[in-house]
Amino acid sequence: MAFSIEVNHVKHTVDVDGDMPLLWVLRDELNLKGSKFGCGAGLCGACTVHLDGHAVRSCIMPISAVGNAAVATIEGMADHAVGKKLQAAWLELDVPQCGYCQAGQIMSATDLLGKNPHPTDADIDAAMAGNVCRCCSYTRIRAGIKKAALSRSTSAR
Amino acid sequence: MRPMFAKRTRAEADAAPDALVSRRVFLKAGAAVGGGLLLHAVLPPAVRGAMAAPAEAGSLNAFIRIAPDNVVWIMSKNPEIGQGIKTMLPMVIAEELDADWSDVRITQAPLDQARFGRQFAGGSMATPLNYDPLRRVGAAGRQMLVTAAARQWGVPVAECTTGSGAVAHAKSGRSARYGELAAAAAKLPVPDLASVTLKDPKTFKIIGRRIPGVDNPKIVTGQPLFGIDVDVPGMLYAVFEKCPVFGGKLKSANIDALKALPGVRDAFIVRASEANPGGDPQGVADGVAIVATRWWLASKARAKLEATWDEGPVAAQSSAGFAAKAKELAKGEPDSYLRRDGDVTGTLKAAAHRVEASYAYPFLSHLDLEPQNCTAHFHDGKITFWAPTQNPGPGAKLVAATLGISERDITVNMTRVGGGFGRRLRNDFMAEAAWISKQVGAPVKLLWNRQDDMRHDFYRPAGFHFFRAGLDNDGKLIAFADHFVTVGRRGTPADSANMDPNEFPAQLVADLEYGQSVIGSGVPTGPMRAPRSNALGFAFQSFIDELAHHAGRDPVDFRLALLGEPRVLVNSTGRPNALRDFDTGRMAAVLRKVADVSGWRDRAALPPRSGKGVAFYFSHLGYFAEVVQASVAISGDVKIDHVWVVADVGSQIVNPSGAEQQVQGAALDGIGQALGQAVTIDRGRVVEANFDAVLPLRINQAPPVEVQFLATDHPPTGLGEPGLPPVIPALCNAIFAATGKRIRTLPIDAAMLKA
């Protein structure tokens, strides 16, 4: 059946079963490969995207449940006020190792900084514990979030 | 059942130590397309190591191409699995070329071992095998560019200097960018690589700089890079269900019903007897392939699969059974001895203190975050791959055997790899994708789900150690015995389930023996980050800590006394082998340093139920000593407060940013294993299926990891693996310091640590 979906401010129509997870709609119908498949069960966060600005695990979100919500993915973060700061911090601090989880990390971190511009270590732990980095680049993920938070407050002044 | 141990494939770590001292290199040059300079370095075939399987024919090559617009193209030969090789090896070439890093662009090489030499990511071997040869490749390029400039200007070569991608002649005030000189340089004879002039490391501008990963811009913007991201026109998607029991055979499946499901283009039974008649443990197993227009549709169809299996003899095996069998075997004599020095029995009898303890560790899965996958296109008797593999050469051989075609008809494009950790040294996913693509006559992307990935791994083998040791009245270790019970078949340990007879403290205790017994097992095993060492480090360095405690000595001092005077302990073959010869002085130095930086001597000031533990381990040519500080809650939950690592990996860290990441990652990886990871075998199959049962380390569990490198006058060596082994015993020893309770079985059981 046909579904209308808005991804990174662009409207699409896809003809798929209603139980197809948003992840596979993004990856295999819309050819947006940035969101990653890791566990298929919402346990690793590699598939994290935003629905109306809130981080969700797209591997367990059926397309039929998306409705009119605006979807944002890693491919849209270069145009996102917070997302682009995080991308810049990730580059500056050389955060990735294999890099497979990092799209999901940035999407969760963008959600965090949107709600809490100056997170403490405990805030970061709570918000980011759903995102597995198998290479354990956690020290730099934490530093990247703090750097982005700082650069936001600096540029806001 | 599938023969699991048909032929031992030694861990790639054991490859080619002789090549470490090989300095003979040859170089050919030719004009690159577009008139630039192309350097083609050819080293002699990799020389095989003392204990390695025969090395593949091939040679080490590197390419440099300089375009007229000054862009320096450097070929990266090895698979990038997150270890940073695609950045690090080109840095070495660019340094000696005296290029400007901002002019450098990097291309991933395809599999072509005739041109590039061995192409693999394993054993932390990229630095030791490539550092010197690739410096020479860069230096030869620089020399050709200088010669071209000197001829054009009619000045002596010796008066020309280079810097930031240009040649200059100070006296005449002339200079030229490399791009202007490349065409002329390409026509010059190639210098002898053995005699090119290398830079004084003090003048390095690129080596030693923190340089971010070259793929980072694509990673943070979500551009396609990984195997799972490959998209080929006309591509179909495949899933493949195998018997949950290792070695099981398919009896029947509802193929016709599957074929009628939405999106399904084909469904068929795969027989190992046809696809893998040789019974290669990495080859295709019995199963059902479902090919559809979308992966999601193939997966949905799979949910309707009704298959019956002949589970075979492995169905009788279990982790609990292995543990019981190990206990039983420990009561008797070992099957064999790896080494037997002096008179352990006599010395133990006479010892003032005798200590006995048994240690156990479980099977582990690699947990690569990118599930195993591979895209293959078979057409006209040839096949092309887009494969996230750590080891494409053996992959091509496996596919040649699977399809009965020549390796010449196999093209392997290497994608970036979303986590290797040794899992992708085995190429079963390539063989499966090849078979399925050939059956359906179309390009196919085979993608496993998480359950497939966790249940069809080549696991870190489980193992058991039954230690006995004797101390004299002064607390000196005078006798040491290990009865190592491992898994394997017919008396031979499984892949990566073996132990080296040189395991510490061999040669440091006169009366010492290592016995070995093998439990029959059909569980597939293979190398995992720091193979063998990741488990042996836990058992040996924890037991050594017990001995220090019984001796009434400080754990650092006890180890220093054991190491003794600085000297190299040559391995038991008597033939020097850098991978197995142990330098007590290098280890003592990193141990002293880590005690320093971690505040070891002040640890009495820690609060109750907090403690520091120490351990060291030598593997993959690297000397690592680590201290962990941990706190144990009343509930028994363990919190790791801090980790200190001191490492000696030789004279030069090529990329400090990547190096620090590898060591931090390895240490945290080990902590994750210790806290929450085990793969349980029951009825011949893996019980766990996802990240709710095998727990990857998460950010809220990750302590700060401080890393220091001790620069020494030794050749630079690798960092992907050797940081892992010491962290697990250091953590367990910290828990003992905090609670008085010994962790002798992994993973750590918090219930046992309740106050």
mmCIF file with all atom_site columns, C-alpha atoms in Angstrom, chain A residues 16-21 23-25 27-46 57 59 73-78 83 86-103 105-106 121-122 124-142 145, chain B residues 80-84 210-213 216-226 228-231 235 237 262 294-297 300 365-371 416-421 445 447-451 528-529 655-658 660-662 664-666 668-669 673 677 690-692 696-705:
data_model
loop_
_atom_site.group_PDB
_atom_site.id
_atom_site.type_symbol
_atom_site.label_atom_id
_atom_site.label_alt_id
_atom_site.label_comp_id
_atom_site.label_asym_id
_atom_site.label_entity_id
_atom_site.label_seq_id
_atom_site.pdbx_PDB_ins_code
_atom_site.Cartn_x
_atom_site.Cartn_y
_atom_site.Cartn_z
_atom_site.occupancy
_atom_site.B_iso_or_equiv
_atom_site.pdbx_formal_charge
_atom_site.auth_seq_id
_atom_site.auth_comp_id
_atom_site.auth_asym_id
_atom_site.auth_atom_id
_atom_site.pdbx_PDB_model_num
ATOM 1   C CA . VAL A 1 16  ? 5.262  -1.086  0.665  1.00 0.00 ? 16  VAL A CA 1
ATOM 2   C CA . ASP A 1 17  ? 3.634  -3.275  3.318  1.00 0.00 ? 17  ASP A CA 1
ATOM 3   C CA . GLY A 1 18  ? 2.602  -1.351  6.411  1.00 0.00 ? 18  GLY A CA 1
ATOM 4   C CA . ASP A 1 19  ? 4.785  -3.489  8.650  1.00 0.00 ? 19  ASP A CA 1
ATOM 5   C CA . MET A 1 20  ? 7.984  -2.623  6.786  1.00 0.00 ? 20  MET A CA 1
ATOM 6   C CA . PRO A 1 21  ? 10.251 -0.896  9.284  1.00 0.00 ? 21  PRO A CA 1
ATOM 7   C CA . LEU A 1 23  ? 14.796 1.678   8.431  1.00 0.00 ? 23  LEU A CA 1
ATOM 8   C CA . TRP A 1 24  ? 14.255 -0.477  5.366  1.00 0.00 ? 24  TRP A CA 1
ATOM 9   C CA . VAL A 1 25  ? 12.043 2.136   3.711  1.00 0.00 ? 25  VAL A CA 1
ATOM 10  C CA . ARG A 1 27  ? 17.649 2.279   3.053  1.00 0.00 ? 27  ARG A CA 1
ATOM 11  C CA . ASP A 1 28  ? 16.101 0.211   0.295  1.00 0.00 ? 28  ASP A CA 1
ATOM 12  C CA . GLU A 1 29  ? 13.180 2.304   -1.020 1.00 0.00 ? 29  GLU A CA 1
ATOM 13  C CA . LEU A 1 30  ? 14.662 5.804   -0.715 1.00 0.00 ? 30  LEU A CA 1
ATOM 14  C CA . ASN A 1 31  ? 18.327 4.789   -1.031 1.00 0.00 ? 31  ASN A CA 1
ATOM 15  C CA . LEU A 1 32  ? 19.342 6.672   2.108  1.00 0.00 ? 32  LEU A CA 1
ATOM 16  C CA . LYS A 1 33  ? 22.027 4.303   3.405  1.00 0.00 ? 33  LYS A CA 1
ATOM 17  C CA . GLY A 1 34  ? 23.221 6.400   6.344  1.00 0.00 ? 34  GLY A CA 1
ATOM 18  C CA . SER A 1 35  ? 20.901 4.799   8.920  1.00 0.00 ? 35  SER A CA 1
ATOM 19  C CA . LYS A 1 36  ? 22.329 1.407   9.764  1.00 0.00 ? 36  LYS A CA 1
ATOM 20  C CA . PHE A 1 37  ? 20.980 -2.051  10.538 1.00 0.00 ? 37  PHE A CA 1
ATOM 21  C CA . GLY A 1 38  ? 22.539 -3.567  13.642 1.00 0.00 ? 38  GLY A CA 1
ATOM 22  C CA . CYS A 1 39  ? 20.138 -5.672  15.694 1.00 0.00 ? 39  CYS A CA 1
ATOM 23  C CA . GLY A 1 40  ? 16.608 -5.328  14.307 1.00 0.00 ? 40  GLY A CA 1
ATOM 24  C CA . ALA A 1 41  ? 15.288 -5.081  17.853 1.00 0.00 ? 41  ALA A CA 1
ATOM 25  C CA . GLY A 1 42  ? 15.948 -1.544  19.075 1.00 0.00 ? 42  GLY A CA 1
ATOM 26  C CA . LEU A 1 43  ? 18.909 -2.692  21.143 1.00 0.00 ? 43  LEU A CA 1
ATOM 27  C CA . CYS A 1 44  ? 21.899 -1.021  19.476 1.00 0.00 ? 44  CYS A CA 1
ATOM 28  C CA . GLY A 1 45  ? 20.787 2.359   18.150 1.00 0.00 ? 45  GLY A CA 1
ATOM 29  C CA . ALA A 1 46  ? 22.593 2.139   14.804 1.00 0.00 ? 46  ALA A CA 1
ATOM 30  C CA . ARG A 1 57  ? 14.888 3.337   16.511 1.00 0.00 ? 57  ARG A CA 1
ATOM 31  C CA . CYS A 1 59  ? 14.409 -0.757  12.788 1.00 0.00 ? 59  CYS A CA 1
ATOM 32  C CA . THR A 1 73  ? 18.121 11.190  9.068  1.00 0.00 ? 73  THR A CA 1
ATOM 33  C CA . ILE A 1 74  ? 21.874 11.595  9.231  1.00 0.00 ? 74  ILE A CA 1
ATOM 34  C CA . GLU A 1 75  ? 21.784 12.710  5.581  1.00 0.00 ? 75  GLU A CA 1
ATOM 35  C CA . GLY A 1 76  ? 19.831 15.786  6.717  1.00 0.00 ? 76  GLY A CA 1
ATOM 36  C CA . MET A 1 77  ? 22.057 16.790  9.620  1.00 0.00 ? 77  MET A CA 1
ATOM 37  C CA . ALA A 1 78  ? 24.339 19.059  7.602  1.00 0.00 ? 78  ALA A CA 1
ATOM 38  C CA . GLY A 1 83  ? 23.452 18.210  13.918 1.00 0.00 ? 83  GLY A CA 1
ATOM 39  C CA . LEU A 1 86  ? 28.044 17.570  16.180 1.00 0.00 ? 86  LEU A CA 1
ATOM 40  C CA . GLN A 1 87  ? 29.329 16.567  12.741 1.00 0.00 ? 87  GLN A CA 1
ATOM 41  C CA . ALA A 1 88  ? 32.022 19.228  12.989 1.00 0.00 ? 88  ALA A CA 1
ATOM 42  C CA . ALA A 1 89  ? 33.002 18.098  16.482 1.00 0.00 ? 89  ALA A CA 1
ATOM 43  C CA . TRP A 1 90  ? 33.149 14.465  15.306 1.00 0.00 ? 90  TRP A CA 1
ATOM 44  C CA . LEU A 1 91  ? 35.533 15.483  12.522 1.00 0.00 ? 91  LEU A CA 1
ATOM 45  C CA . GLU A 1 92  ? 37.693 17.634  14.740 1.00 0.00 ? 92  GLU A CA 1
ATOM 46  C CA . LEU A 1 93  ? 38.077 15.001  17.458 1.00 0.00 ? 93  LEU A CA 1
ATOM 47  C CA . ASP A 1 94  ? 38.385 12.066  15.019 1.00 0.00 ? 94  ASP A CA 1
ATOM 48  C CA . VAL A 1 95  ? 35.614 10.211  16.816 1.00 0.00 ? 95  VAL A CA 1
ATOM 49  C CA . PRO A 1 96  ? 34.930 7.260   14.476 1.00 0.00 ? 96  PRO A CA 1
ATOM 50  C CA . GLN A 1 97  ? 36.807 3.994   14.490 1.00 0.00 ? 97  GLN A CA 1
ATOM 51  C CA . CYS A 1 98  ? 34.939 1.640   12.127 1.00 0.00 ? 98  CYS A CA 1
ATOM 52  C CA . GLY A 1 99  ? 32.256 4.325   11.910 1.00 0.00 ? 99  GLY A CA 1
ATOM 53  C CA . TYR A 1 100 ? 29.269 2.021   11.534 1.00 0.00 ? 100 TYR A CA 1
ATOM 54  C CA . CYS A 1 101 ? 27.434 3.256   14.641 1.00 0.00 ? 101 CYS A CA 1
ATOM 55  C CA . GLN A 1 102 ? 28.279 6.932   14.269 1.00 0.00 ? 102 GLN A CA 1
ATOM 56  C CA . ALA A 1 103 ? 25.217 8.019   12.304 1.00 0.00 ? 103 ALA A CA 1
ATOM 57  C CA . GLN A 1 105 ? 25.306 8.280   17.726 1.00 0.00 ? 105 GLN A CA 1
ATOM 58  C CA . ILE A 1 106 ? 25.015 11.685  16.069 1.00 0.00 ? 106 ILE A CA 1
ATOM 59  C CA . ASP A 1 121 ? 28.369 13.314  31.976 1.00 0.00 ? 121 ASP A CA 1
ATOM 60  C CA . ALA A 1 122 ? 25.413 11.620  33.662 1.00 0.00 ? 122 ALA A CA 1
ATOM 61  C CA . ILE A 1 124 ? 25.144 12.010  28.300 1.00 0.00 ? 124 ILE A CA 1
ATOM 62  C CA . ASP A 1 125 ? 25.304 8.505   29.726 1.00 0.00 ? 125 ASP A CA 1
ATOM 63  C CA . ALA A 1 126 ? 21.536 8.385   30.158 1.00 0.00 ? 126 ALA A CA 1
ATOM 64  C CA . ALA A 1 127 ? 20.774 9.700   26.680 1.00 0.00 ? 127 ALA A CA 1
ATOM 65  C CA . MET A 1 128 ? 23.422 7.722   24.815 1.00 0.00 ? 128 MET A CA 1
ATOM 66  C CA . ALA A 1 129 ? 23.275 4.331   26.576 1.00 0.00 ? 129 ALA A CA 1
ATOM 67  C CA . GLY A 1 130 ? 21.028 2.980   23.836 1.00 0.00 ? 130 GLY A CA 1
ATOM 68  C CA . ASN A 1 131 ? 23.694 3.512   21.186 1.00 0.00 ? 131 ASN A CA 1
ATOM 69  C CA . VAL A 1 132 ? 26.306 0.782   21.052 1.00 0.00 ? 132 VAL A CA 1
ATOM 70  C CA . CYS A 1 133 ? 29.756 1.568   19.710 1.00 0.00 ? 133 CYS A CA 1
ATOM 71  C CA . ARG A 1 134 ? 31.335 -1.859  19.249 1.00 0.00 ? 134 ARG A CA 1
ATOM 72  C CA . CYS A 1 135 ? 34.742 -0.204  18.801 1.00 0.00 ? 135 CYS A CA 1
ATOM 73  C CA . CYS A 1 136 ? 34.139 1.590   22.138 1.00 0.00 ? 136 CYS A CA 1
ATOM 74  C CA . SER A 1 137 ? 34.905 5.118   20.935 1.00 0.00 ? 137 SER A CA 1
ATOM 75  C CA . TYR A 1 138 ? 32.909 6.322   23.940 1.00 0.00 ? 138 TYR A CA 1
ATOM 76  C CA . THR A 1 139 ? 35.533 8.679   25.340 1.00 0.00 ? 139 THR A CA 1
ATOM 77  C CA . ARG A 1 140 ? 35.494 10.683  22.125 1.00 0.00 ? 140 ARG A CA 1
ATOM 78  C CA . ILE A 1 141 ? 31.714 10.470  21.697 1.00 0.00 ? 141 ILE A CA 1
ATOM 79  C CA . ARG A 1 142 ? 31.395 12.113  25.113 1.00 0.00 ? 142 ARG A CA 1
ATOM 80  C CA . ILE A 1 145 ? 29.006 16.066  22.506 1.00 0.00 ? 145 ILE A CA 1
ATOM 81  C CA . GLU B 2 80  ? 39.844 -0.790  6.612  1.00 0.00 ? 80  GLU B CA 1
ATOM 82  C CA . ILE B 2 81  ? 38.001 -2.297  9.576  1.00 0.00 ? 81  ILE B CA 1
ATOM 83  C CA . GLY B 2 82  ? 38.188 0.687   11.892 1.00 0.00 ? 82  GLY B CA 1
ATOM 84  C CA . GLN B 2 83  ? 41.829 0.205   12.788 1.00 0.00 ? 83  GLN B CA 1
ATOM 85  C CA . GLY B 2 84  ? 42.691 3.331   10.824 1.00 0.00 ? 84  GLY B CA 1
ATOM 86  C CA . ARG B 2 210 ? 47.220 13.428  14.907 1.00 0.00 ? 210 ARG B CA 1
ATOM 87  C CA . ILE B 2 211 ? 45.524 12.932  11.552 1.00 0.00 ? 211 ILE B CA 1
ATOM 88  C CA . PRO B 2 212 ? 41.790 12.183  11.450 1.00 0.00 ? 212 PRO B CA 1
ATOM 89  C CA . GLY B 2 213 ? 40.401 9.218   9.510  1.00 0.00 ? 213 GLY B CA 1
ATOM 90  C CA . ASN B 2 216 ? 35.284 10.567  8.474  1.00 0.00 ? 216 ASN B CA 1
ATOM 91  C CA . PRO B 2 217 ? 33.488 13.178  6.316  1.00 0.00 ? 217 PRO B CA 1
ATOM 92  C CA . LYS B 2 218 ? 31.463 10.410  4.659  1.00 0.00 ? 218 LYS B CA 1
ATOM 93  C CA . ILE B 2 219 ? 30.829 8.639   7.954  1.00 0.00 ? 219 ILE B CA 1
ATOM 94  C CA . VAL B 2 220 ? 29.384 11.667  9.740  1.00 0.00 ? 220 VAL B CA 1
ATOM 95  C CA . THR B 2 221 ? 27.138 12.583  6.805  1.00 0.00 ? 221 THR B CA 1
ATOM 96  C CA . GLY B 2 222 ? 25.853 9.058   6.197  1.00 0.00 ? 222 GLY B CA 1
ATOM 97  C CA . GLN B 2 223 ? 27.278 8.484   2.733  1.00 0.00 ? 223 GLN B CA 1
ATOM 98  C CA . PRO B 2 224 ? 27.402 4.853   1.546  1.00 0.00 ? 224 PRO B CA 1
ATOM 99  C CA . LEU B 2 225 ? 30.722 3.221   2.475  1.00 0.00 ? 225 LEU B CA 1
ATOM 100 C CA . PHE B 2 226 ? 30.104 -0.178  4.030  1.00 0.00 ? 226 PHE B CA 1
ATOM 101 C CA . ILE B 2 228 ? 25.737 -3.308  3.601  1.00 0.00 ? 228 ILE B CA 1
ATOM 102 C CA . ASP B 2 229 ? 25.429 -0.032  1.656  1.00 0.00 ? 229 ASP B CA 1
ATOM 103 C CA . VAL B 2 230 ? 26.359 -1.525  -1.713 1.00 0.00 ? 230 VAL B CA 1
ATOM 104 C CA . ASP B 2 231 ? 23.766 -1.072  -4.433 1.00 0.00 ? 231 ASP B CA 1
ATOM 105 C CA . MET B 2 235 ? 20.369 -6.438  -7.403 1.00 0.00 ? 235 MET B CA 1
ATOM 106 C CA . TYR B 2 237 ? 18.371 -9.485  -1.689 1.00 0.00 ? 237 TYR B CA 1
ATOM 107 C CA . PRO B 2 262 ? 5.198  -11.549 -1.889 1.00 0.00 ? 262 PRO B CA 1
ATOM 108 C CA . ARG B 2 294 ? 13.741 -6.452  -0.988 1.00 0.00 ? 294 ARG B CA 1
ATOM 109 C CA . TRP B 2 295 ? 15.599 -7.727  2.071  1.00 0.00 ? 295 TRP B CA 1
ATOM 110 C CA . TRP B 2 296 ? 12.590 -7.042  4.267  1.00 0.00 ? 296 TRP B CA 1
ATOM 111 C CA . LEU B 2 297 ? 10.423 -9.241  2.035  1.00 0.00 ? 297 LEU B CA 1
ATOM 112 C CA . LYS B 2 300 ? 9.259  -11.892 6.092  1.00 0.00 ? 300 LYS B CA 1
ATOM 113 C CA . SER B 2 365 ? 30.996 -13.959 19.676 1.00 0.00 ? 365 SER B CA 1
ATOM 114 C CA . HIS B 2 366 ? 32.650 -11.102 17.785 1.00 0.00 ? 366 HIS B CA 1
ATOM 115 C CA . LEU B 2 367 ? 29.526 -8.881  17.766 1.00 0.00 ? 367 LEU B CA 1
ATOM 116 C CA . ASP B 2 368 ? 30.521 -6.959  14.633 1.00 0.00 ? 368 ASP B CA 1
ATOM 117 C CA . LEU B 2 369 ? 27.952 -4.171  14.556 1.00 0.00 ? 369 LEU B CA 1
ATOM 118 C CA . GLU B 2 370 ? 27.561 -4.490  10.781 1.00 0.00 ? 370 GLU B CA 1
ATOM 119 C CA . PRO B 2 371 ? 26.060 -7.966  10.415 1.00 0.00 ? 371 PRO B CA 1
ATOM 120 C CA . ARG B 2 416 ? 34.850 -0.366  4.459  1.00 0.00 ? 416 ARG B CA 1
ATOM 121 C CA . VAL B 2 417 ? 34.103 -2.872  7.214  1.00 0.00 ? 417 VAL B CA 1
ATOM 122 C CA . GLY B 2 418 ? 31.720 -2.146  10.108 1.00 0.00 ? 418 GLY B CA 1
ATOM 123 C CA . GLY B 2 419 ? 33.798 -3.990  12.650 1.00 0.00 ? 419 GLY B CA 1
ATOM 124 C CA . GLY B 2 420 ? 36.119 -6.931  12.149 1.00 0.00 ? 420 GLY B CA 1
ATOM 125 C CA . PHE B 2 421 ? 37.636 -8.132  15.428 1.00 0.00 ? 421 PHE B CA 1
ATOM 126 C CA . LYS B 2 445 ? 23.176 -8.870  -1.611 1.00 0.00 ? 445 LYS B CA 1
ATOM 127 C CA . LEU B 2 447 ? 22.565 -9.984  4.550  1.00 0.00 ? 447 LEU B CA 1
ATOM 128 C CA . TRP B 2 448 ? 22.476 -11.881 7.815  1.00 0.00 ? 448 TRP B CA 1
ATOM 129 C CA . ASN B 2 449 ? 20.342 -10.705 10.683 1.00 0.00 ? 449 ASN B CA 1
ATOM 130 C CA . ARG B 2 450 ? 21.699 -10.300 14.205 1.00 0.00 ? 450 ARG B CA 1
ATOM 131 C CA . GLN B 2 451 ? 20.550 -13.765 15.223 1.00 0.00 ? 451 GLN B CA 1
ATOM 132 C CA . MET B 2 528 ? 39.166 -12.889 17.906 1.00 0.00 ? 528 MET B CA 1
ATOM 133 C CA . ARG B 2 529 ? 41.015 -9.656  18.748 1.00 0.00 ? 529 ARG B CA 1
ATOM 134 C CA . ASN B 2 655 ? 49.205 8.431   14.005 1.00 0.00 ? 655 ASN B CA 1
ATOM 135 C CA . PRO B 2 656 ? 48.738 9.290   17.688 1.00 0.00 ? 656 PRO B CA 1
ATOM 136 C CA . SER B 2 657 ? 45.012 9.898   17.202 1.00 0.00 ? 657 SER B CA 1
ATOM 137 C CA . GLY B 2 658 ? 44.377 6.443   15.765 1.00 0.00 ? 658 GLY B CA 1
ATOM 138 C CA . GLU B 2 660 ? 45.117 6.198   21.211 1.00 0.00 ? 660 GLU B CA 1
ATOM 139 C CA . GLN B 2 661 ? 41.721 5.082   19.845 1.00 0.00 ? 661 GLN B CA 1
ATOM 140 C CA . GLN B 2 662 ? 42.936 1.544   19.229 1.00 0.00 ? 662 GLN B CA 1
ATOM 141 C CA . GLN B 2 664 ? 41.290 2.778   24.427 1.00 0.00 ? 664 GLN B CA 1
ATOM 142 C CA . GLY B 2 665 ? 38.980 0.653   22.308 1.00 0.00 ? 665 GLY B CA 1
ATOM 143 C CA . ALA B 2 666 ? 40.880 -2.541  23.057 1.00 0.00 ? 666 ALA B CA 1
ATOM 144 C CA . LEU B 2 668 ? 37.125 -1.094  26.833 1.00 0.00 ? 668 LEU B CA 1
ATOM 145 C CA . ASP B 2 669 ? 36.435 -4.094  24.600 1.00 0.00 ? 669 ASP B CA 1
ATOM 146 C CA . GLN B 2 673 ? 33.768 -9.043  27.592 1.00 0.00 ? 673 GLN B CA 1
ATOM 147 C CA . GLN B 2 677 ? 29.631 -11.499 27.431 1.00 0.00 ? 677 GLN B CA 1
ATOM 148 C CA . ASN B 2 690 ? 20.896 -10.535 20.336 1.00 0.00 ? 690 ASN B CA 1
ATOM 149 C CA . PHE B 2 691 ? 22.358 -7.673  22.371 1.00 0.00 ? 691 PHE B CA 1
ATOM 150 C CA . ASP B 2 692 ? 19.928 -8.262  25.243 1.00 0.00 ? 692 ASP B CA 1
ATOM 151 C CA . PRO B 2 696 ? 28.173 -4.979  24.404 1.00 0.00 ? 696 PRO B CA 1
ATOM 152 C CA . LEU B 2 697 ? 29.813 -2.332  26.584 1.00 0.00 ? 697 LEU B CA 1
ATOM 153 C CA . ARG B 2 698 ? 27.761 0.862   26.705 1.00 0.00 ? 698 ARG B CA 1
ATOM 154 C CA . ILE B 2 699 ? 28.788 4.464   27.273 1.00 0.00 ? 699 ILE B CA 1
ATOM 155 C CA . ASN B 2 700 ? 27.549 4.513   30.891 1.00 0.00 ? 700 ASN B CA 1
ATOM 156 C CA . GLN B 2 701 ? 29.949 1.638   31.675 1.00 0.00 ? 701 GLN B CA 1
ATOM 157 C CA . ALA B 2 702 ? 32.951 3.123   29.909 1.00 0.00 ? 702 ALA B CA 1
ATOM 158 C CA . PRO B 2 703 ? 35.617 4.594   32.197 1.00 0.00 ? 703 PRO B CA 1
ATOM 159 C CA . PRO B 2 704 ? 38.310 7.031   31.093 1.00 0.00 ? 704 PRO B CA 1
ATOM 160 C CA . VAL B 2 705 ? 41.300 5.182   29.647 1.00 0.00 ? 705 VAL B CA 1
#
